[in-house]
Structure formats: structure tokens, C-alpha cells
PDB file of C-alpha atoms and ligand atoms in Angstrom:
ATOM      1  CA  MET A   1       0.000   0.000   0.000  1.00  0.00           C
ATOM      2  CA  TYR A   2       1.437   3.343  -1.034  1.00  0.00           C
ATOM      3  CA  CYS A   3       0.893   6.726   0.516  1.00  0.00           C
ATOM      4  CA  PRO A   4      -2.120   8.451  -1.104  1.00  0.00           C
ATOM      5  CA  PHE A   5      -0.367  11.804  -0.679  1.00  0.00           C
ATOM      6  CA  CYS A   6       3.107  11.133  -2.027  1.00  0.00           C
ATOM      7  CA  GLN A   7       2.925   7.552  -3.421  1.00  0.00           C
ATOM      8  CA  LYS A   8       5.827   6.324  -1.276  1.00  0.00           C
ATOM      9  CA  GLU A   9       6.090   3.239   0.950  1.00  0.00           C
ATOM     10  CA  THR A  10       4.054   3.112   4.129  1.00  0.00           C
ATOM     11  CA  LYS A  11       4.195   0.986   7.248  1.00  0.00           C
ATOM     12  CA  VAL A  12       1.376  -0.519   9.289  1.00  0.00           C
ATOM     13  CA  ILE A  13       1.278   0.944  12.777  1.00  0.00           C
ATOM     14  CA  ASP A  14      -1.865  -0.738  14.070  1.00  0.00           C
ATOM     15  CA  SER A  15      -4.259  -3.509  12.955  1.00  0.00           C
ATOM     16  CA  ARG A  16      -7.730  -4.156  14.202  1.00  0.00           C
ATOM     17  CA  ILE A  17      -9.302  -7.399  13.192  1.00  0.00           C
ATOM     18  CA  SER A  18     -13.013  -8.074  13.428  1.00  0.00           C
ATOM     19  CA  ASP A  19     -15.148 -10.902  12.083  1.00  0.00           C
ATOM     20  CA  THR A  20     -15.879  -9.166   8.821  1.00  0.00           C
ATOM     21  CA  SER A  21     -12.960  -6.872   8.203  1.00  0.00           C
ATOM     22  CA  VAL A  22      -9.403  -5.856   8.979  1.00  0.00           C
ATOM     23  CA  LYS A  23      -8.620  -2.244   9.627  1.00  0.00           C
ATOM     24  CA  ARG A  24      -5.024  -1.055   9.486  1.00  0.00           C
ATOM     25  CA  ARG A  25      -3.572   2.258  10.431  1.00  0.00           C
ATOM     26  CA  ARG A  26      -0.638   3.218   8.302  1.00  0.00           C
ATOM     27  CA  GLU A  27       2.042   5.820   8.314  1.00  0.00           C
ATOM     28  CA  CYS A  28       3.973   7.060   5.321  1.00  0.00           C
ATOM     29  CA  LEU A  29       7.723   6.447   5.607  1.00  0.00           C
ATOM     30  CA  ASN A  30       8.353   9.552   3.554  1.00  0.00           C
ATOM     31  CA  CYS A  31       5.900  12.292   4.573  1.00  0.00           C
ATOM     32  CA  GLN A  32       4.744  10.721   7.872  1.00  0.00           C
ATOM     33  CA  LYS A  33       1.088  11.329   7.105  1.00  0.00           C
ATOM     34  CA  ARG A  34      -1.266   8.785   8.622  1.00  0.00           C
ATOM     35  CA  PHE A  35      -4.262   7.071   7.083  1.00  0.00           C
ATOM     36  CA  SER A  36      -6.155   3.854   7.513  1.00  0.00           C
ATOM     37  CA  THR A  37      -7.193   1.087   5.189  1.00  0.00           C
ATOM     38  CA  GLN A  38      -9.885  -1.499   5.502  1.00  0.00           C
ATOM     39  CA  GLU A  39      -9.958  -4.960   4.078  1.00  0.00           C
ATOM     40  CA  THR A  40     -13.315  -6.528   3.490  1.00  0.00           C
ATOM     41  CA  PRO A  41     -14.143  -9.822   1.854  1.00  0.00           C
ATOM     42  CA  GLN A  42     -14.790  -9.489  -1.837  1.00  0.00           C
ATOM     43  CA  LEU A  43     -17.245 -11.397  -3.900  1.00  0.00           C
ATOM     44  CA  THR A  44     -15.599 -13.930  -6.081  1.00  0.00           C
ATOM     45  CA  LEU A  45     -16.065 -13.444  -9.760  1.00  0.00           C
ATOM     46  CA  LEU A  46     -16.787 -16.284 -12.139  1.00  0.00           C
ATOM     47  CA  VAL A  47     -15.065 -16.176 -15.476  1.00  0.00           C
ATOM     48  CA  THR A  48     -16.550 -18.014 -18.425  1.00  0.00           C
ATOM     49  CA  LYS A  49     -13.915 -19.417 -20.739  1.00  0.00           C
ATOM     50  CA  LYS A  50     -14.043 -20.004 -24.474  1.00  0.00           C
ATOM     51  CA  ASP A  51     -14.972 -23.667 -24.024  1.00  0.00           C
ATOM     52  CA  SER A  52     -17.914 -22.494 -21.781  1.00  0.00           C
ATOM     53  CA  THR A  53     -16.401 -23.885 -18.596  1.00  0.00           C
ATOM     54  CA  SER A  54     -15.831 -21.353 -15.854  1.00  0.00           C
ATOM     55  CA  GLU A  55     -13.203 -20.647 -13.274  1.00  0.00           C
ATOM     56  CA  GLU A  56     -12.699 -18.147 -10.495  1.00  0.00           C
ATOM     57  CA  PHE A  57     -11.292 -14.798 -11.519  1.00  0.00           C
ATOM     58  CA  SER A  58      -7.581 -14.676 -10.785  1.00  0.00           C
ATOM     59  CA  PRO A  59      -6.006 -11.246 -10.179  1.00  0.00           C
ATOM     60  CA  GLU A  60      -2.664 -13.061 -10.139  1.00  0.00           C
ATOM     61  CA  LYS A  61      -3.200 -14.271 -13.691  1.00  0.00           C
ATOM     62  CA  ILE A  62      -4.004 -10.749 -14.869  1.00  0.00           C
ATOM     63  CA  HIS A  63      -0.869  -9.479 -13.196  1.00  0.00           C
ATOM     64  CA  ARG A  64       1.262 -12.135 -14.887  1.00  0.00           C
ATOM     65  CA  GLY A  65      -0.221 -11.316 -18.293  1.00  0.00           C
ATOM     66  CA  ILE A  66       0.427  -7.628 -17.816  1.00  0.00           C
ATOM     67  CA  SER A  67       3.982  -8.155 -16.544  1.00  0.00           C
ATOM     68  CA  LYS A  68       4.743 -10.264 -19.587  1.00  0.00           C
ATOM     69  CA  ALA A  69       3.395  -7.587 -21.925  1.00  0.00           C
ATOM     70  CA  PHE A  70       5.498  -4.910 -20.206  1.00  0.00           C
ATOM     71  CA  ASN A  71       8.660  -7.018 -20.155  1.00  0.00           C
ATOM     72  CA  LYS A  72      11.691  -4.724 -20.722  1.00  0.00           C
ATOM     73  CA  ARG A  73       9.451  -1.720 -21.322  1.00  0.00           C
ATOM     74  CA  PRO A  74      10.392   1.466 -19.424  1.00  0.00           C
ATOM     75  CA  PHE A  75       8.051   0.896 -16.489  1.00  0.00           C
ATOM     76  CA  THR A  76       8.896  -0.020 -12.914  1.00  0.00           C
ATOM     77  CA  GLU A  77       7.654  -3.120 -11.135  1.00  0.00           C
ATOM     78  CA  GLU A  78       5.568  -0.803  -8.955  1.00  0.00           C
ATOM     79  CA  GLN A  79       3.903   0.872 -11.924  1.00  0.00           C
ATOM     80  CA  ILE A  80       2.989  -2.519 -13.367  1.00  0.00           C
ATOM     81  CA  LYS A  81       1.592  -3.611 -10.022  1.00  0.00           C
ATOM     82  CA  THR A  82      -0.478  -0.460  -9.684  1.00  0.00           C
ATOM     83  CA  LEU A  83      -1.809  -0.913 -13.208  1.00  0.00           C
ATOM     84  CA  SER A  84      -2.768  -4.538 -12.474  1.00  0.00           C
ATOM     85  CA  GLU A  85      -4.517  -3.506  -9.279  1.00  0.00           C
ATOM     86  CA  THR A  86      -6.448  -0.771 -11.053  1.00  0.00           C
ATOM     87  CA  ILE A  87      -7.557  -3.180 -13.751  1.00  0.00           C
ATOM     88  CA  ASN A  88      -8.482  -5.901 -11.269  1.00  0.00           C
ATOM     89  CA  SER A  89     -10.600  -3.627  -9.125  1.00  0.00           C
ATOM     90  CA  HIS A  90     -12.225  -2.176 -12.234  1.00  0.00           C
ATOM     91  CA  ILE A  91     -13.219  -5.702 -13.282  1.00  0.00           C
ATOM     92  CA  PHE A  92     -14.398  -6.631  -9.803  1.00  0.00           C
ATOM     93  CA  ASN A  93     -16.417  -3.475  -9.331  1.00  0.00           C
ATOM     94  CA  ASN A  94     -18.195  -3.573 -12.652  1.00  0.00           C
ATOM     95  CA  HIS A  95     -18.979  -7.218 -13.201  1.00  0.00           C
ATOM     96  CA  SER A  96     -20.690 -10.046 -11.399  1.00  0.00           C
ATOM     97  CA  GLN A  97     -19.714 -12.424 -14.164  1.00  0.00           C
ATOM     98  CA  ILE A  98     -17.474 -12.011 -17.137  1.00  0.00           C
ATOM     99  CA  THR A  99     -15.954 -13.883 -20.062  1.00  0.00           C
ATOM    100  CA  THR A 100     -12.233 -14.264 -20.780  1.00  0.00           C
ATOM    101  CA  LYS A 101     -12.825 -12.307 -23.981  1.00  0.00           C
ATOM    102  CA  GLU A 102     -14.257  -9.334 -22.070  1.00  0.00           C
ATOM    103  CA  ILE A 103     -11.368  -9.429 -19.643  1.00  0.00           C
ATOM    104  CA  GLY A 104      -8.953  -9.427 -22.544  1.00  0.00           C
ATOM    105  CA  LYS A 105     -10.612  -6.359 -24.025  1.00  0.00           C
ATOM    106  CA  ILE A 106     -10.592  -4.446 -20.745  1.00  0.00           C
ATOM    107  CA  VAL A 107      -6.958  -5.237 -20.040  1.00  0.00           C
ATOM    108  CA  ALA A 108      -5.916  -4.443 -23.617  1.00  0.00           C
ATOM    109  CA  LYS A 109      -7.676  -1.076 -23.455  1.00  0.00           C
ATOM    110  CA  LYS A 110      -5.954  -0.133 -20.192  1.00  0.00           C
ATOM    111  CA  ILE A 111      -2.551  -1.236 -21.455  1.00  0.00           C
ATOM    112  CA  LYS A 112      -3.045   0.747 -24.648  1.00  0.00           C
ATOM    113  CA  GLN A 113      -3.375   3.927 -22.605  1.00  0.00           C
ATOM    114  CA  LYS A 114       0.109   3.277 -21.177  1.00  0.00           C
ATOM    115  CA  ASP A 115       2.279   1.747 -23.859  1.00  0.00           C
ATOM    116  CA  SER A 116       1.714   0.729 -27.464  1.00  0.00           C
ATOM    117  CA  VAL A 117       4.368  -2.004 -27.582  1.00  0.00           C
ATOM    118  CA  ALA A 118       3.002  -3.664 -24.442  1.00  0.00           C
ATOM    119  CA  TYR A 119      -0.465  -3.333 -25.928  1.00  0.00           C
ATOM    120  CA  LEU A 120       0.449  -5.113 -29.158  1.00  0.00           C
ATOM    121  CA  ARG A 121       2.272  -7.826 -27.259  1.00  0.00           C
ATOM    122  CA  PHE A 122      -0.692  -8.355 -24.988  1.00  0.00           C
ATOM    123  CA  ILE A 123      -3.267  -8.673 -27.725  1.00  0.00           C
ATOM    124  CA  SER A 124      -1.070 -11.005 -29.737  1.00  0.00           C
ATOM    125  CA  VAL A 125      -0.902 -13.318 -26.723  1.00  0.00           C
ATOM    126  CA  TYR A 126      -4.471 -12.889 -25.588  1.00  0.00           C
ATOM    127  CA  HIS A 127      -6.099 -13.340 -28.993  1.00  0.00           C
ATOM    128  CA  SER A 128      -8.593 -10.704 -28.047  1.00  0.00           C
ATOM    129  CA  PHE A 129      -8.880  -9.337 -31.541  1.00  0.00           C
ATOM    130  CA  ASP A 130     -10.129 -11.113 -34.603  1.00  0.00           C
ATOM    131  CA  ASN A 131      -7.519  -9.902 -36.990  1.00  0.00           C
ATOM    132  CA  LEU A 132      -4.568 -11.316 -35.114  1.00  0.00           C
ATOM    133  CA  GLU A 133      -2.203 -11.514 -38.062  1.00  0.00           C
ATOM    134  CA  LYS A 134      -2.527  -7.829 -38.771  1.00  0.00           C
ATOM    135  CA  PHE A 135      -1.608  -6.977 -35.213  1.00  0.00           C
ATOM    136  CA  LYS A 136       1.386  -9.302 -35.257  1.00  0.00           C
ATOM    137  CA  GLU A 137       2.517  -7.529 -38.396  1.00  0.00           C
ATOM    138  CA  GLU A 138       2.216  -4.177 -36.702  1.00  0.00           C
ATOM    139  CA  LEU A 139       4.132  -5.441 -33.719  1.00  0.00           C
ATOM    140  CA  THR A 140       6.979  -6.622 -35.931  1.00  0.00           C
ATOM    141  CA  LYS A 141       7.022  -3.284 -37.752  1.00  0.00           C
ATOM    142  CA  LEU A 142       7.148  -1.415 -34.471  1.00  0.00           C
ATOM    143  CA  GLU A 143       9.982  -3.530 -33.099  1.00  0.00           C
ATOM    144  CA  ASN A 144      11.987  -3.311 -36.331  1.00  0.00           C
ATOM    145  CA  LYS A 145      11.646   0.440 -36.313  1.00  0.00           C
ATOM    146  CA  LYS A 146      13.022   0.591 -32.790  1.00  0.00           C
ATOM    147  CA  THR A 147      15.981  -1.664 -33.592  1.00  0.00           C
ATOM    148  CA  ARG A 148      16.873   0.454 -36.615  1.00  0.00           C
ATOM    149  CA  SER A 149      16.734   3.731 -34.743  1.00  0.00           C
ATOM    150  CA  LYS A 150      19.130   2.361 -32.113  1.00  0.00           C
ATOM    151  CA  LYS A 151      21.905   1.725 -34.653  1.00  0.00           C
TER     152      LYS A 151
HETATM  153 ZN1   ZN B   1       3.551  10.184   2.009  1.00  0.00          ZN
END
């Protein structure tokens, strides 16, 4: 959990645990401001897969997919984590059930706002667009352009 004021690391200074939630008081290691967070149980989300079977939504899986897409791109581990968390809570807050295809579209859209290379990589892996070959082509073009400009 990062400080909402300066986005730096915080520490937990007190935890109160009840039957339905955990409340933590935190202090920022940088600006020393204090705030509290509350953990409450979240509804699980069922994801329908292409073969019509379903599985529980996995934030971890989303994070892995995003990390892979951003591999060697100029983003920090923290930025990737924050992006994954934003996407995961967006999905949780707006859906009671969802398909893998919808998830792919949401994630792709969010990645696109950050980085076009990561975006192309993601969609080529996720198969979230119909015209996959065209996107692979574009990805290759983009990467070739970068290699050439480095020389
Ligand atoms: Zn702070």
C-alpha cells in the first residue's frame, strides 16, 4: 500500500481485526502522514472461458499477463503492479460475471493507454482481436523500427 499523498512506501502501525474486516492504520515512511485502510471480503467473480467452462477470476493471472506484456518496457515493477490492481478492481467493481474475452478487451484497453508495444504484445498473446495476423505484423514493424533507430 502506497501513501495516497506522495505515493511512497508506508508501514502498518496498528491492525484491528473483526469478524468481517481488517482495519489497518498506516504511516507514510516519507511524509509521515497517517491514514487507515480497511480490508473486506470481496465477492468472487466467475469467469466463463471459451470452451464455456468457468473458473474463479484470478487477479494473479491478470498481473502475470500484464507483466509479460510490459517485459523490458520502461516501467517499474511498482507501476505494473499499480496498473494490475487498477484493472483488477475495475473488473471486480463492474462485473458479477465475465468472459475471458471481455477481460482481454478491458486489459488491452488499459494497457493501450500506457504503452503501445506492451499493448500489441498483450493482444497477440491474448487473442482478443479477430484480426490477429494484422496486429502481429504491426508489432513486428514497431519492433523493427526501434531496432533500426538504435543503430
Ligand atoms: Zn507520504
